[in-house]
Amino acid sequence: MAEHNETGKAGEEIAVGYLRSKGYTILETNWRWGKNEIDIIAEEKDFLVIVEVKTRHSTDFGEPETFVTMQKQRLLIRAANSYINRYSVKKETRFDIVSIVLKGKNPEVNHITDAFYPTL
């Protein structure tokens, strides 16, 4: 497996543990719709939460969350719509980003709730 894939996998595992520790129920990981993927689909209280995980080894080129581009947001929104329709989800949906910087044994986790909103 390529190093960037290993980094991403490690970040997703950290994010799942973090979200569970905050009381989230994890419904899906790496849910695919066509070529698009949602890293984590979770429930928190009355919300369906679509989570994009961005993991880096350093912030030399910027914080990980800054790499969630408008194009990536559009793809996540489309995939989320497919999930919502397929499973007839009635909960309000929000889009979060979990940003992780791997630094030895103590990764830095930054959870951004309502990181972006679907546009019409």
N, C-alpha and C. Protein backbone atom coordinates (compact mmCIF):
# COMPACT_ATOMS: atom_id res chain seq x y z
N MET A 1 0.86 -1.18 0.00
CA MET A 1 0.00 0.00 0.00
C MET A 1 0.90 1.24 0.00
N ALA A 2 0.55 2.23 -0.80
CA ALA A 2 1.32 3.46 -0.87
C ALA A 2 1.26 4.20 0.46
N GLU A 3 2.31 4.97 0.73
CA GLU A 3 2.39 5.66 2.02
C GLU A 3 1.20 6.60 2.25
N HIS A 4 0.75 7.31 1.21
CA HIS A 4 -0.38 8.23 1.41
C HIS A 4 -1.66 7.46 1.75
N ASN A 5 -1.79 6.23 1.21
CA ASN A 5 -2.95 5.40 1.56
C ASN A 5 -2.88 4.95 3.00
N GLU A 6 -1.68 4.60 3.46
CA GLU A 6 -1.49 4.19 4.85
C GLU A 6 -1.77 5.36 5.79
N THR A 7 -1.33 6.55 5.40
CA THR A 7 -1.58 7.74 6.21
C THR A 7 -3.08 8.00 6.31
N GLY A 8 -3.77 7.92 5.19
CA GLY A 8 -5.22 8.12 5.18
C GLY A 8 -5.95 7.10 6.02
N LYS A 9 -5.56 5.84 5.92
CA LYS A 9 -6.19 4.77 6.69
C LYS A 9 -5.98 4.99 8.19
N ALA A 10 -4.74 5.37 8.55
CA ALA A 10 -4.45 5.63 9.97
C ALA A 10 -5.30 6.79 10.48
N GLY A 11 -5.42 7.84 9.68
CA GLY A 11 -6.22 8.99 10.07
C GLY A 11 -7.69 8.63 10.25
N GLU A 12 -8.22 7.81 9.35
CA GLU A 12 -9.62 7.41 9.46
C GLU A 12 -9.86 6.59 10.71
N GLU A 13 -8.92 5.73 11.07
CA GLU A 13 -9.07 4.94 12.30
C GLU A 13 -9.05 5.85 13.53
N ILE A 14 -8.16 6.84 13.52
CA ILE A 14 -8.11 7.80 14.62
C ILE A 14 -9.42 8.58 14.70
N ALA A 15 -9.92 9.01 13.55
CA ALA A 15 -11.17 9.78 13.50
C ALA A 15 -12.35 8.97 14.03
N VAL A 16 -12.44 7.71 13.65
CA VAL A 16 -13.53 6.85 14.15
C VAL A 16 -13.45 6.74 15.67
N GLY A 17 -12.27 6.50 16.21
CA GLY A 17 -12.10 6.42 17.66
C GLY A 17 -12.47 7.73 18.35
N TYR A 18 -12.03 8.82 17.76
CA TYR A 18 -12.34 10.14 18.32
C TYR A 18 -13.85 10.38 18.34
N LEU A 19 -14.51 10.14 17.21
CA LEU A 19 -15.96 10.38 17.14
C LEU A 19 -16.72 9.48 18.11
N ARG A 20 -16.32 8.23 18.20
CA ARG A 20 -16.99 7.33 19.17
C ARG A 20 -16.83 7.85 20.59
N SER A 21 -15.63 8.37 20.90
CA SER A 21 -15.39 8.88 22.26
C SER A 21 -16.25 10.10 22.56
N LYS A 22 -16.73 10.77 21.52
CA LYS A 22 -17.60 11.94 21.67
C LYS A 22 -19.08 11.58 21.61
N GLY A 23 -19.38 10.27 21.53
CA GLY A 23 -20.77 9.82 21.56
C GLY A 23 -21.42 9.61 20.21
N TYR A 24 -20.65 9.70 19.13
CA TYR A 24 -21.20 9.47 17.79
C TYR A 24 -21.37 7.97 17.56
N THR A 25 -22.39 7.62 16.81
CA THR A 25 -22.59 6.24 16.36
C THR A 25 -22.10 6.16 14.93
N ILE A 26 -21.15 5.30 14.67
CA ILE A 26 -20.60 5.15 13.32
C ILE A 26 -21.50 4.20 12.55
N LEU A 27 -22.04 4.68 11.43
CA LEU A 27 -22.91 3.86 10.59
C LEU A 27 -22.13 3.19 9.46
N GLU A 28 -21.21 3.93 8.86
CA GLU A 28 -20.46 3.42 7.71
C GLU A 28 -19.06 4.03 7.71
N THR A 29 -18.11 3.29 7.19
CA THR A 29 -16.81 3.85 6.87
C THR A 29 -16.51 3.50 5.43
N ASN A 30 -15.89 4.43 4.74
CA ASN A 30 -15.52 4.25 3.34
C ASN A 30 -16.71 3.81 2.48
N TRP A 31 -17.83 4.51 2.65
CA TRP A 31 -19.05 4.22 1.88
C TRP A 31 -18.89 4.76 0.48
N ARG A 32 -19.12 3.91 -0.51
CA ARG A 32 -18.89 4.29 -1.90
C ARG A 32 -20.20 4.48 -2.66
N TRP A 33 -20.18 5.49 -3.50
CA TRP A 33 -21.24 5.75 -4.47
C TRP A 33 -20.53 6.06 -5.78
N GLY A 34 -20.58 5.10 -6.69
CA GLY A 34 -19.82 5.25 -7.93
C GLY A 34 -18.34 5.36 -7.60
N LYS A 35 -17.71 6.38 -8.12
CA LYS A 35 -16.28 6.60 -7.85
C LYS A 35 -16.05 7.45 -6.61
N ASN A 36 -17.13 7.92 -5.99
CA ASN A 36 -17.02 8.80 -4.83
C ASN A 36 -17.08 8.00 -3.55
N GLU A 37 -16.43 8.55 -2.53
CA GLU A 37 -16.39 7.86 -1.24
C GLU A 37 -16.61 8.85 -0.11
N ILE A 38 -17.40 8.42 0.86
CA ILE A 38 -17.56 9.18 2.10
C ILE A 38 -16.75 8.44 3.15
N ASP A 39 -15.82 9.15 3.79
CA ASP A 39 -14.94 8.51 4.75
C ASP A 39 -15.71 7.91 5.93
N ILE A 40 -16.58 8.72 6.53
CA ILE A 40 -17.34 8.26 7.70
C ILE A 40 -18.76 8.82 7.61
N ILE A 41 -19.73 7.96 7.85
CA ILE A 41 -21.11 8.38 8.02
C ILE A 41 -21.50 8.01 9.44
N ALA A 42 -21.97 9.01 10.19
CA ALA A 42 -22.25 8.79 11.60
C ALA A 42 -23.57 9.46 11.98
N GLU A 43 -24.03 9.13 13.17
CA GLU A 43 -25.18 9.81 13.76
C GLU A 43 -24.72 10.45 15.06
N GLU A 44 -25.22 11.66 15.27
CA GLU A 44 -24.98 12.34 16.52
C GLU A 44 -26.27 13.07 16.88
N LYS A 45 -26.90 12.61 17.93
CA LYS A 45 -28.20 13.14 18.34
C LYS A 45 -29.17 13.08 17.17
N ASP A 46 -29.67 14.22 16.73
CA ASP A 46 -30.67 14.25 15.66
C ASP A 46 -30.07 14.48 14.28
N PHE A 47 -28.76 14.30 14.14
CA PHE A 47 -28.08 14.58 12.88
C PHE A 47 -27.49 13.33 12.24
N LEU A 48 -27.58 13.29 10.91
CA LEU A 48 -26.74 12.40 10.12
C LEU A 48 -25.51 13.24 9.82
N VAL A 49 -24.33 12.70 10.10
CA VAL A 49 -23.10 13.47 9.94
C VAL A 49 -22.23 12.81 8.88
N ILE A 50 -21.93 13.57 7.84
CA ILE A 50 -21.04 13.13 6.77
C ILE A 50 -19.67 13.70 7.11
N VAL A 51 -18.69 12.83 7.27
CA VAL A 51 -17.37 13.26 7.76
C VAL A 51 -16.30 13.00 6.70
N GLU A 52 -15.58 14.06 6.36
CA GLU A 52 -14.40 13.95 5.52
C GLU A 52 -13.18 14.00 6.44
N VAL A 53 -12.30 13.04 6.30
CA VAL A 53 -11.09 12.98 7.13
C VAL A 53 -9.90 13.38 6.27
N LYS A 54 -9.12 14.33 6.76
CA LYS A 54 -7.89 14.74 6.08
C LYS A 54 -6.73 14.55 7.04
N THR A 55 -5.74 13.80 6.60
CA THR A 55 -4.61 13.46 7.46
C THR A 55 -3.30 13.85 6.79
N ARG A 56 -2.42 14.44 7.55
CA ARG A 56 -1.09 14.81 7.07
C ARG A 56 -0.06 14.48 8.16
N HIS A 57 1.20 14.45 7.74
CA HIS A 57 2.29 14.26 8.71
C HIS A 57 2.79 15.59 9.26
N SER A 58 2.50 16.68 8.55
CA SER A 58 2.92 18.00 9.01
C SER A 58 1.97 19.05 8.43
N THR A 59 2.14 20.27 8.90
CA THR A 59 1.35 21.37 8.38
C THR A 59 2.22 22.28 7.51
N ASP A 60 3.32 21.76 7.00
CA ASP A 60 4.24 22.57 6.18
C ASP A 60 3.54 23.20 4.98
N PHE A 61 2.55 22.52 4.43
CA PHE A 61 1.85 23.04 3.25
C PHE A 61 0.45 23.52 3.59
N GLY A 62 0.14 23.66 4.86
CA GLY A 62 -1.17 24.13 5.30
C GLY A 62 -1.86 23.09 6.18
N GLU A 63 -2.90 23.54 6.84
CA GLU A 63 -3.69 22.65 7.69
C GLU A 63 -4.41 21.63 6.81
N PRO A 64 -4.55 20.40 7.27
CA PRO A 64 -5.19 19.37 6.43
C PRO A 64 -6.57 19.75 5.91
N GLU A 65 -7.36 20.42 6.72
CA GLU A 65 -8.74 20.74 6.31
C GLU A 65 -8.80 21.68 5.11
N THR A 66 -7.72 22.43 4.87
CA THR A 66 -7.72 23.35 3.73
C THR A 66 -7.68 22.60 2.40
N PHE A 67 -7.47 21.31 2.43
CA PHE A 67 -7.41 20.51 1.22
C PHE A 67 -8.76 19.90 0.84
N VAL A 68 -9.81 20.27 1.56
CA VAL A 68 -11.16 19.87 1.18
C VAL A 68 -11.67 20.96 0.23
N THR A 69 -11.45 20.73 -1.04
CA THR A 69 -11.76 21.72 -2.07
C THR A 69 -13.26 21.81 -2.33
N MET A 70 -13.65 22.82 -3.08
CA MET A 70 -15.06 22.95 -3.48
C MET A 70 -15.48 21.73 -4.30
N GLN A 71 -14.61 21.26 -5.16
CA GLN A 71 -14.93 20.06 -5.95
C GLN A 71 -15.18 18.86 -5.03
N LYS A 72 -14.33 18.67 -4.02
CA LYS A 72 -14.51 17.57 -3.08
C LYS A 72 -15.82 17.75 -2.33
N GLN A 73 -16.14 18.97 -1.95
CA GLN A 73 -17.41 19.22 -1.26
C GLN A 73 -18.59 18.83 -2.13
N ARG A 74 -18.55 19.20 -3.41
CA ARG A 74 -19.64 18.84 -4.33
C ARG A 74 -19.79 17.32 -4.43
N LEU A 75 -18.67 16.61 -4.51
CA LEU A 75 -18.72 15.15 -4.61
C LEU A 75 -19.30 14.54 -3.33
N LEU A 76 -18.91 15.07 -2.18
CA LEU A 76 -19.45 14.58 -0.91
C LEU A 76 -20.95 14.83 -0.81
N ILE A 77 -21.38 16.00 -1.26
CA ILE A 77 -22.81 16.32 -1.22
C ILE A 77 -23.60 15.37 -2.11
N ARG A 78 -23.09 15.10 -3.31
CA ARG A 78 -23.78 14.16 -4.21
C ARG A 78 -23.84 12.76 -3.60
N ALA A 79 -22.73 12.31 -3.05
CA ALA A 79 -22.71 10.98 -2.43
C ALA A 79 -23.65 10.93 -1.23
N ALA A 80 -23.67 12.00 -0.44
CA ALA A 80 -24.56 12.06 0.73
C ALA A 80 -26.03 12.00 0.28
N ASN A 81 -26.36 12.72 -0.78
CA ASN A 81 -27.72 12.67 -1.30
C ASN A 81 -28.11 11.25 -1.71
N SER A 82 -27.18 10.55 -2.33
CA SER A 82 -27.45 9.17 -2.71
C SER A 82 -27.70 8.30 -1.48
N TYR A 83 -26.88 8.45 -0.46
CA TYR A 83 -27.05 7.68 0.79
C TYR A 83 -28.41 8.00 1.42
N ILE A 84 -28.73 9.28 1.52
CA ILE A 84 -29.98 9.72 2.14
C ILE A 84 -31.18 9.14 1.39
N ASN A 85 -31.15 9.17 0.07
CA ASN A 85 -32.25 8.63 -0.73
C ASN A 85 -32.32 7.11 -0.62
N ARG A 86 -31.18 6.45 -0.69
CA ARG A 86 -31.15 4.99 -0.64
C ARG A 86 -31.71 4.46 0.67
N TYR A 87 -31.39 5.12 1.78
CA TYR A 87 -31.79 4.63 3.10
C TYR A 87 -32.93 5.45 3.72
N SER A 88 -33.55 6.30 2.93
CA SER A 88 -34.69 7.12 3.38
C SER A 88 -34.40 7.81 4.72
N VAL A 89 -33.26 8.45 4.80
CA VAL A 89 -32.86 9.14 6.02
C VAL A 89 -33.72 10.38 6.21
N LYS A 90 -34.26 10.54 7.40
CA LYS A 90 -35.13 11.68 7.69
C LYS A 90 -34.45 12.71 8.59
N LYS A 91 -33.28 12.40 9.09
CA LYS A 91 -32.57 13.32 9.98
C LYS A 91 -31.96 14.48 9.20
N GLU A 92 -31.76 15.59 9.89
CA GLU A 92 -31.02 16.70 9.30
C GLU A 92 -29.58 16.24 9.08
N THR A 93 -28.98 16.71 7.99
CA THR A 93 -27.63 16.28 7.64
C THR A 93 -26.66 17.43 7.79
N ARG A 94 -25.49 17.13 8.29
CA ARG A 94 -24.44 18.13 8.33
C ARG A 94 -23.13 17.53 7.85
N PHE A 95 -22.22 18.40 7.43
CA PHE A 95 -20.94 17.99 6.88
C PHE A 95 -19.83 18.47 7.80
N ASP A 96 -19.07 17.53 8.33
CA ASP A 96 -17.96 17.83 9.23
C ASP A 96 -16.64 17.44 8.57
N ILE A 97 -15.57 18.04 9.06
CA ILE A 97 -14.22 17.63 8.67
C ILE A 97 -13.48 17.27 9.95
N VAL A 98 -12.79 16.13 9.92
CA VAL A 98 -11.86 15.79 10.99
C VAL A 98 -10.48 15.88 10.37
N SER A 99 -9.71 16.83 10.89
CA SER A 99 -8.36 17.12 10.41
C SER A 99 -7.37 16.51 11.40
N ILE A 100 -6.42 15.73 10.88
CA ILE A 100 -5.48 15.04 11.76
C ILE A 100 -4.06 15.29 11.27
N VAL A 101 -3.20 15.68 12.22
CA VAL A 101 -1.77 15.80 11.95
C VAL A 101 -1.09 14.74 12.80
N LEU A 102 -0.44 13.80 12.12
CA LEU A 102 0.22 12.70 12.81
C LEU A 102 1.57 13.18 13.35
N LYS A 103 1.68 13.21 14.65
CA LYS A 103 2.91 13.64 15.30
C LYS A 103 3.25 12.62 16.38
N GLY A 104 4.02 11.63 16.01
CA GLY A 104 4.40 10.61 16.98
C GLY A 104 3.20 9.88 17.53
N LYS A 105 3.20 9.69 18.84
CA LYS A 105 2.13 8.93 19.49
C LYS A 105 0.92 9.79 19.83
N ASN A 106 1.04 11.10 19.65
CA ASN A 106 -0.05 12.00 20.01
C ASN A 106 -0.51 12.81 18.80
N PRO A 107 -1.34 12.23 17.95
CA PRO A 107 -1.83 12.98 16.79
C PRO A 107 -2.69 14.16 17.22
N GLU A 108 -2.63 15.23 16.45
CA GLU A 108 -3.48 16.39 16.71
C GLU A 108 -4.77 16.22 15.92
N VAL A 109 -5.90 16.25 16.62
CA VAL A 109 -7.20 16.08 15.99
C VAL A 109 -7.97 17.39 16.10
N ASN A 110 -8.46 17.87 14.98
CA ASN A 110 -9.28 19.07 14.93
C ASN A 110 -10.60 18.70 14.26
N HIS A 111 -11.68 18.74 15.02
CA HIS A 111 -13.00 18.39 14.50
C HIS A 111 -13.77 19.67 14.20
N ILE A 112 -14.09 19.86 12.93
CA ILE A 112 -14.80 21.06 12.49
C ILE A 112 -16.23 20.64 12.16
N THR A 113 -17.17 21.03 13.02
CA THR A 113 -18.58 20.72 12.76
C THR A 113 -19.14 21.77 11.82
N ASP A 114 -20.12 21.35 11.01
CA ASP A 114 -20.71 22.26 10.02
C ASP A 114 -19.63 22.94 9.18
N ALA A 115 -18.68 22.14 8.70
CA ALA A 115 -17.53 22.67 7.97
C ALA A 115 -17.93 23.35 6.66
N PHE A 116 -18.99 22.86 6.04
CA PHE A 116 -19.51 23.49 4.84
C PHE A 116 -20.97 23.11 4.69
N TYR A 117 -21.65 23.85 3.84
CA TYR A 117 -23.08 23.65 3.63
C TYR A 117 -23.36 23.38 2.16
N PRO A 118 -24.31 22.51 1.88
CA PRO A 118 -24.70 22.30 0.47
C PRO A 118 -25.30 23.59 -0.10
N THR A 119 -24.95 23.88 -1.33
CA THR A 119 -25.53 25.04 -1.99
C THR A 119 -26.55 24.56 -3.00
N LEU A 120 -27.47 25.42 -3.35
CA LEU A 120 -28.50 25.06 -4.31
C LEU A 120 -27.97 25.09 -5.72
